[in-house]
Amino acid sequence: TQLLEQSPQFLSIQEGENLTVYCNSSSVFSSLQWYRQEPGEGPVLLVTVVTGGEVKKLKRLTFQFGDARKDSSLHITAAQPGDTGLYLCAGALSINSGYALNFGKGTSLLVTP
Amino acid sequence: NAGVTQTPKFQVLKTGQSMTLQCAQDMNHNSMYWYRQDPGMGLRLIYYSASEGTTDKGEVPNGYNVSRLNKREFSLRLESAAPSQTSVYFCASSELSYEQYFGPGTRLTVT
């Protein structure tokens, strides 16, 4: 069961533009993570947000966790072609002796020069 | 540091054939996971192993079996492959926390 809804599903922009990707759920998560996946490779962890209202910055990427820990957003400033990829959000749910991740379907981003 | 490695990278099977996907991690992580990724479906958990000696079903376990061979290795077996199992399979590991590290994937086609 997919608990996380990501929007938009596809995004094509030009270099230099700003964009925001959303990740929404009706469930509360222990934490929420953002991964980036390039074609032919596995997802790579970008950031983890744990506290409601938390904001984290990674160079031109800004991640925010909703106050109620049900949603998150990823904002990219001045996008570059190297930002192209599939962005996945994942919510952590407690399971036996650990956590399972519930992934959204992803936002496919294409940045053209 | 290799991180998480998976073999093979590509595989083509005929319906009914069996195969084992191998995964190994060198980060001394306790937990390991198997996911499948299909277009429009995202990543779905097949099986996981919270620690050496334990395995549990995930969201889509039917048609698969797993073995946690030791702390480093976690294998996924398809006993009788079906076209519906055509997918990209990812192994991941984590150290009790929610931050998972993924391998490069195995691209499986079942004809």
Coordinates of C-alpha atoms in Angstrom, one line a residue:
Chain A
T1 CA 0.0 0.0 0.0
Q2 CA 1.4 3.3 -1.1
L3 CA 0.8 5.9 1.6
L4 CA 2.7 8.8 0.0
E5 CA 1.5 10.8 -2.9
Q6 CA 4.1 12.8 -4.9
S7 CA 3.4 15.6 -7.2
P8 CA 4.0 16.5 -9.9
Q9 CA 4.8 13.1 -11.5
F10 CA 6.8 14.7 -14.3
L11 CA 8.5 18.1 -14.5
S12 CA 10.5 19.5 -17.4
I13 CA 12.1 22.9 -16.9
Q14 CA 15.0 25.0 -18.2
E15 CA 18.2 25.6 -16.5
G16 CA 18.0 28.4 -14.0
E17 CA 14.4 27.9 -13.1
N18 CA 13.1 27.1 -9.6
L19 CA 10.8 24.2 -8.8
T20 CA 9.1 22.5 -5.9
V21 CA 8.1 18.9 -5.5
Y22 CA 5.5 17.8 -3.0
C23 CA 5.1 14.6 -0.9
N24 CA 1.8 14.2 0.9
S25 CA 0.2 11.6 3.1
S26 CA -2.6 11.1 5.6
S27 CA -0.2 9.0 7.8
V28 CA 2.2 10.3 10.4
F29 CA 5.8 9.1 9.9
S30 CA 8.7 8.8 12.3
S31 CA 10.8 10.5 9.7
L32 CA 10.8 11.3 6.0
Q33 CA 13.6 10.9 3.5
W34 CA 14.3 12.2 0.0
Y35 CA 16.3 10.1 -2.4
R36 CA 17.5 10.8 -5.9
Q37 CA 17.8 8.1 -8.5
E38 CA 19.6 8.4 -11.9
P39 CA 18.8 6.0 -14.8
G40 CA 20.4 2.5 -14.3
E41 CA 21.4 3.2 -10.7
G42 CA 19.9 2.7 -7.2
P43 CA 18.4 5.5 -5.1
V44 CA 20.8 7.7 -3.2
L45 CA 19.8 9.3 0.1
L46 CA 19.8 13.1 0.0
V47 CA 18.3 14.1 3.3
T48 CA 16.4 12.8 6.3
V49 CA 13.9 15.1 8.2
V50 CA 12.7 14.0 11.6
T51 CA 11.1 16.9 13.5
G52 CA 7.8 18.5 12.5
G53 CA 8.5 21.9 10.8
E54 CA 12.1 21.1 10.2
V55 CA 13.9 22.7 7.3
K56 CA 17.2 21.4 5.9
K57 CA 19.3 22.9 3.1
L58 CA 21.7 21.0 0.9
K59 CA 23.3 23.6 -1.4
R60 CA 20.5 24.6 -3.8
L61 CA 18.0 22.1 -2.4
T62 CA 15.7 23.0 0.5
F63 CA 13.7 20.3 2.3
Q64 CA 10.8 20.9 4.6
F65 CA 8.9 18.5 6.9
G66 CA 5.3 19.5 7.7
D67 CA 4.4 20.4 11.2
A68 CA 2.2 17.3 11.6
R69 CA 4.9 15.0 10.0
K70 CA 2.6 13.9 7.2
D71 CA 4.0 15.8 4.3
S72 CA 7.2 17.3 2.9
S73 CA 8.5 19.4 0.1
L74 CA 11.7 19.7 -1.9
H75 CA 12.6 23.1 -3.5
I76 CA 15.4 23.4 -6.0
T77 CA 16.7 26.9 -6.7
A78 CA 18.3 27.7 -10.1
A79 CA 18.1 24.1 -11.4
Q80 CA 21.0 22.7 -13.3
P81 CA 21.1 19.8 -15.9
G82 CA 22.9 17.8 -13.2
D83 CA 19.7 17.9 -11.1
T84 CA 18.0 15.7 -13.7
G85 CA 16.7 12.4 -12.1
L86 CA 13.9 10.7 -10.3
Y87 CA 13.2 12.2 -6.8
L88 CA 11.6 9.8 -4.3
C89 CA 10.2 10.6 -0.9
A90 CA 10.0 7.8 1.6
G91 CA 8.3 7.7 5.0
A92 CA 9.7 5.5 7.8
L93 CA 7.3 3.2 9.6
S94 CA 8.3 1.3 12.7
I95 CA 8.4 -2.5 12.2
N96 CA 10.0 -5.4 14.0
S97 CA 13.3 -4.2 15.4
G98 CA 13.7 -1.5 12.9
Y99 CA 12.0 0.6 10.2
A100 CA 10.4 0.0 6.8
L101 CA 10.3 2.7 4.2
N102 CA 7.1 3.4 2.3
F103 CA 8.0 5.1 -1.0
G104 CA 6.1 7.5 -3.1
K105 CA 6.0 6.8 -6.9
G106 CA 8.5 9.6 -7.6
T107 CA 8.9 12.8 -9.5
S108 CA 10.8 12.6 -12.7
L109 CA 12.7 15.9 -13.3
L110 CA 14.4 16.9 -16.6
V111 CA 16.4 20.1 -16.6
T112 CA 17.5 21.2 -20.1
P113 CA 20.3 23.7 -20.8
Chain B
N1 CA 34.4 1.1 0.0
A2 CA 31.9 -0.9 -2.1
G3 CA 28.8 -0.3 0.0
V4 CA 26.0 -2.6 -1.3
T5 CA 26.8 -4.9 -4.2
Q6 CA 24.3 -7.0 -6.3
T7 CA 24.8 -9.7 -8.8
P8 CA 23.9 -10.2 -11.5
K9 CA 23.3 -6.8 -13.1
F10 CA 21.1 -8.2 -15.9
Q11 CA 19.2 -11.5 -16.3
V12 CA 16.8 -13.0 -18.7
L13 CA 14.7 -16.0 -17.6
K14 CA 12.1 -18.2 -19.2
T15 CA 8.8 -18.7 -17.4
G16 CA 9.3 -21.5 -14.8
Q17 CA 13.0 -21.1 -14.4
S18 CA 14.5 -20.4 -11.1
M19 CA 17.3 -18.1 -10.0
T20 CA 18.9 -16.4 -7.0
L21 CA 19.8 -12.7 -6.8
Q22 CA 22.8 -12.0 -4.5
C23 CA 23.3 -9.0 -2.3
A24 CA 26.2 -8.2 0.0
Q25 CA 27.1 -5.1 2.1
D26 CA 30.3 -4.2 3.7
M27 CA 29.0 -1.5 6.1
N28 CA 28.4 -3.9 9.0
H29 CA 24.7 -3.0 8.9
N30 CA 22.2 -5.2 10.8
S31 CA 19.2 -4.7 8.5
M32 CA 18.8 -5.6 4.9
Y33 CA 16.0 -5.3 2.4
W34 CA 14.8 -6.4 -1.0
Y35 CA 12.6 -4.1 -3.2
R36 CA 11.2 -4.2 -6.7
Q37 CA 10.7 -1.2 -8.8
D38 CA 8.2 -1.1 -11.6
P39 CA 7.2 1.8 -13.9
G40 CA 4.5 3.9 -12.3
M41 CA 4.6 1.8 -9.1
G42 CA 7.6 3.1 -7.2
L43 CA 9.7 0.9 -4.9
R44 CA 7.8 -1.9 -3.1
L45 CA 9.3 -3.9 -0.3
I46 CA 9.4 -7.7 -1.0
Y47 CA 11.2 -9.0 2.1
Y48 CA 13.4 -7.7 4.9
S49 CA 15.8 -8.9 7.5
A50 CA 16.0 -6.8 10.6
S51 CA 19.0 -8.7 11.9
E52 CA 21.0 -11.8 11.1
G53 CA 18.8 -14.9 11.5
T54 CA 15.5 -13.1 11.0
T55 CA 13.4 -12.5 7.9
D56 CA 9.9 -11.0 7.4
K57 CA 7.5 -10.5 4.6
G58 CA 7.1 -7.0 3.1
E59 CA 4.3 -5.7 0.9
V60 CA 4.7 -8.1 -2.1
P61 CA 6.3 -11.4 -1.0
N62 CA 4.4 -13.9 -3.1
G63 CA 6.6 -15.9 -5.5
Y64 CA 9.9 -15.0 -3.6
N65 CA 12.0 -16.5 -0.9
V66 CA 14.9 -15.0 1.0
S67 CA 17.9 -16.2 3.0
R68 CA 20.0 -14.1 5.3
L69 CA 23.2 -16.1 4.9
N70 CA 25.2 -14.1 7.4
K71 CA 25.4 -10.4 8.5
R72 CA 26.8 -9.4 5.1
E73 CA 24.7 -11.3 2.7
F74 CA 21.0 -11.4 1.9
S75 CA 19.7 -13.4 -1.2
L76 CA 16.4 -13.4 -3.0
R77 CA 15.2 -16.5 -4.8
L78 CA 12.6 -16.9 -7.5
E79 CA 11.6 -20.6 -7.5
S80 CA 9.5 -20.5 -10.7
A81 CA 9.7 -17.2 -12.5
A82 CA 6.7 -15.6 -14.0
P83 CA 6.4 -12.7 -16.5
S84 CA 4.9 -10.6 -13.7
Q85 CA 8.2 -10.7 -11.9
T86 CA 9.9 -8.8 -14.7
S87 CA 11.2 -5.8 -12.8
V88 CA 14.3 -4.1 -11.4
Y89 CA 15.3 -5.5 -8.0
F90 CA 17.2 -3.4 -5.4
C91 CA 18.8 -4.6 -2.3
A92 CA 19.4 -2.1 0.6
S93 CA 20.9 -2.1 4.0
S94 CA 20.6 0.1 7.1
E95 CA 21.9 0.2 10.7
L96 CA 18.8 0.0 12.8
S97 CA 17.8 3.5 11.6
Y98 CA 15.6 4.4 8.7
E99 CA 18.4 5.6 6.4
Q100 CA 18.9 2.9 3.8
Y101 CA 21.7 2.5 1.3
F102 CA 20.9 0.9 -2.0
G103 CA 22.8 -1.3 -4.4
P104 CA 22.9 -0.7 -8.2
G105 CA 20.0 -3.1 -9.0
T106 CA 19.4 -6.2 -11.0
R107 CA 17.3 -5.9 -14.2
L108 CA 15.3 -9.1 -14.6
T109 CA 13.2 -10.0 -17.7
V110 CA 11.0 -13.1 -17.6
T111 CA 9.8 -14.2 -21.0

